[in-house]
Amino acid sequence: MSRLPSLLVTGTDTGVGKTVATALLIMACRNREVAAAPFKPVAAGAKRRRGRETWADVSFLAAAAGVPEEDISLYRLKKPLSPHLAAAADGTRINIKAIARKFNSLKKKYGAVLVEGAGGIMAPISARKTFLDLATELDLPVLVVTTPRLGTLNHTLLTVSACRKRGLQVAGLIINHCPAKPAAAEKSNLAELERLTKIPVIGLIPEISVSVEKLEFGGLAAQAGHLDLSRLQVKRRGSVRALAADRRHVWHPFSAMLEYQSEKPHPLMIVSGKGSYLKDSEGRRYLDGTASLWVNVHGHRRPELDRAVRAQLGRVAHSTLLGLGNEPAALLAAQLAELAPPGLERVFFSDNGSTAVEVALKVAFQYWRQSGQPQKKEFVSFVGAYHGDTIGAVSVGGHDLYHATFKPLLFKAHLAPAAYCYRCPAGLSFPGCKLACLDGVANLLARRSGRVAAVIVEPRVQGAAGILVQPPGYLERIARLCRRHGALLVADEVATGFGRTGTMFACQQEGVRPDIMALAKGVTGGYLPLAATLFKEEIYAAFLGRYEELKTFFHGHTYTGNPLAAAAALANIALVKKPGFLPGINRRSARLAALLKPLEHLPHVGDVRQLGLMAGIELVQDRDSRTPFPARQRVARRVILKARERGVIIRPLDDTVALMPPLPISYGELKRLAGAAAWAIREVTERGNG
């Protein structure tokens, strides 16, 4: 160990032995040739010796460290009172900024500085400030000195909780006053302290019966050898602050915040990524089994995408598309038109999947008005559909968990039965069913013929509904029904585009050419927010006219066609156009299917659904009756949290566990992903662990 971080040494209360612990830490550093010095900014309680006032703790620390006493403390107060009261009695005021200046000068002089507090972490240092405020000002990790005595669990947990709420990291525990023959309660406290706090104990200090004035340094030096400085758990400071800020300020999407904030020891804070892996603030690596919510196409920190963004940043970060063009957006539009199914030639940029769908709906509505058929203003979507969270996108959504609350705000849309083969309401199975689930769509379009503006569908897979894979021919039949009844077909390829299902776009698997296609998520390779809605030329043509005709599509976004995002998207497309891209996905898809096959036999797995590198594992309480688990049990959520113990991040969709890894994932990583999911499912549903 070549260096030690500066620390604040605090205690659970007065008398736990912070000064002895600080001295031992200094000696342990000296034994390992690590530079460190003590700093007791406030010393209270003077004694007169040989005609002068002395402070026992200051003298003791100076002798232990071999440094001048004037470097050990800043405020030396006469009365043995709490620092703020002792200061008032001396007619002085303790200034945290002055302590910070002294601390910084000591760091330059000695390297690491061990700042010893007074009392506990909440002890007042001035009329309005505590030692917790001092630790915050100095931005220091905290080392807590405690004892195995009665009440220590409560005192230690309160101290740790106070530090974490302020965003301070607790780097370790020192257990002082350990008796040679501990009682039963003391033994259990020693074991429980580390388990309950999830903080390493770096040393046990035996009971010392004499005061610091009478301590022999020889005996102390031997005890210093038992401190394991390597166990100190010091994280990146920015991450610790971020964890506290996250708890205090961030409202997370699709998250029950009481559950999220109660995750132990704290929710994951991601700080970096590389390839198929993410790293958290503790330095742990996790396989990104959700492709960072289905967006990551080529893995994290792909050099080609990094270079493209950096190069564009050297030119211009943003320029509006309102009345102006920019090169990356123009070139990207041409590339998207080339990749898309034939006929989709016009590209309208926005920011995310919801806005891409919103654009599609508004254009479809306005298109029919400007084509002489204003009565065509209704939309058809599917039960379980998820198209985003803007009001228009929610209006065509069909998932009550996400959408029911907002029904009073929505325009009316028609919901048709979806292809949920595992829970077919007619009790049929494919192919014998002959796609009977589409009878509802056919009847609806026949009844509303002449009034339906568009049918919107997630091609081949309904994602948020639980990775519901549609049977072959389903999408193509919908396209034929749309043509027969004069309705536009909107393909929501936000989740399924850019190779996710094994073809560039899912609708290409059945030769379907939609009138409108919405893209987002993978369009930039998972780097930056960007979405695009593609249209056939005849739709675009309906918006051409003189300004006073009011045919303009009055819709836009501030960051529409952002050059940085467009540059990332161009680099992404260059990669997806390489000859081996799609064949590689299909090989990995077959490998994933083989790995998931054994899960079909687990007692609480009802169905395993997969297309390309999209997979859903539906959990059930009873396989025979297909009875779902009660919602209150949060089974899928417990499974995904359990999977983190195996270093894998996955997401639940109701009681379906979704696997959606980055597309270049290796065979070994696929094995790890499937294995962690299977293990977590067994642990939660069969063994009740988690």
Tab-separated table of C-alpha atoms in Angstrom, residues 23 33 48 57-58 98 102 127 137-138 158 276 382 495 508 554 564 601 636 643 659 678:
chain	number	residue	atom	x	y	z
A	23	ALA	CA	-2.576	6.823	16.836
A	33	GLU	CA	6.086	3.275	4.989
A	48	ARG	CA	-1.741	22.339	33.864
A	57	ASP	CA	-4.729	13.926	23.294
A	58	VAL	CA	-2.659	16.442	21.324
A	98	ALA	CA	-10.180	27.876	8.859
A	102	LYS	CA	-5.203	24.070	7.969
A	127	ALA	CA	-23.538	26.913	17.151
A	137	GLU	CA	-16.606	20.494	3.872
A	138	LEU	CA	-13.366	18.483	3.752
A	158	LEU	CA	-27.175	5.660	13.299
A	276	SER	CA	-20.898	-5.795	-22.819
A	382	PHE	CA	-53.221	-3.708	-29.742
A	495	ALA	CA	-37.212	-1.501	-29.888
A	508	GLN	CA	-38.542	-6.988	-43.257
A	554	PHE	CA	-46.192	22.626	-37.277
A	564	LEU	CA	-23.565	15.065	-32.319
A	601	HIS	CA	-38.537	-27.060	-17.374
A	636	ALA	CA	-39.639	-10.749	-11.273
A	643	ALA	CA	-29.166	-11.787	-10.590
A	659	LEU	CA	-33.030	-10.459	-21.601
A	678	ALA	CA	-31.801	-19.421	-14.286
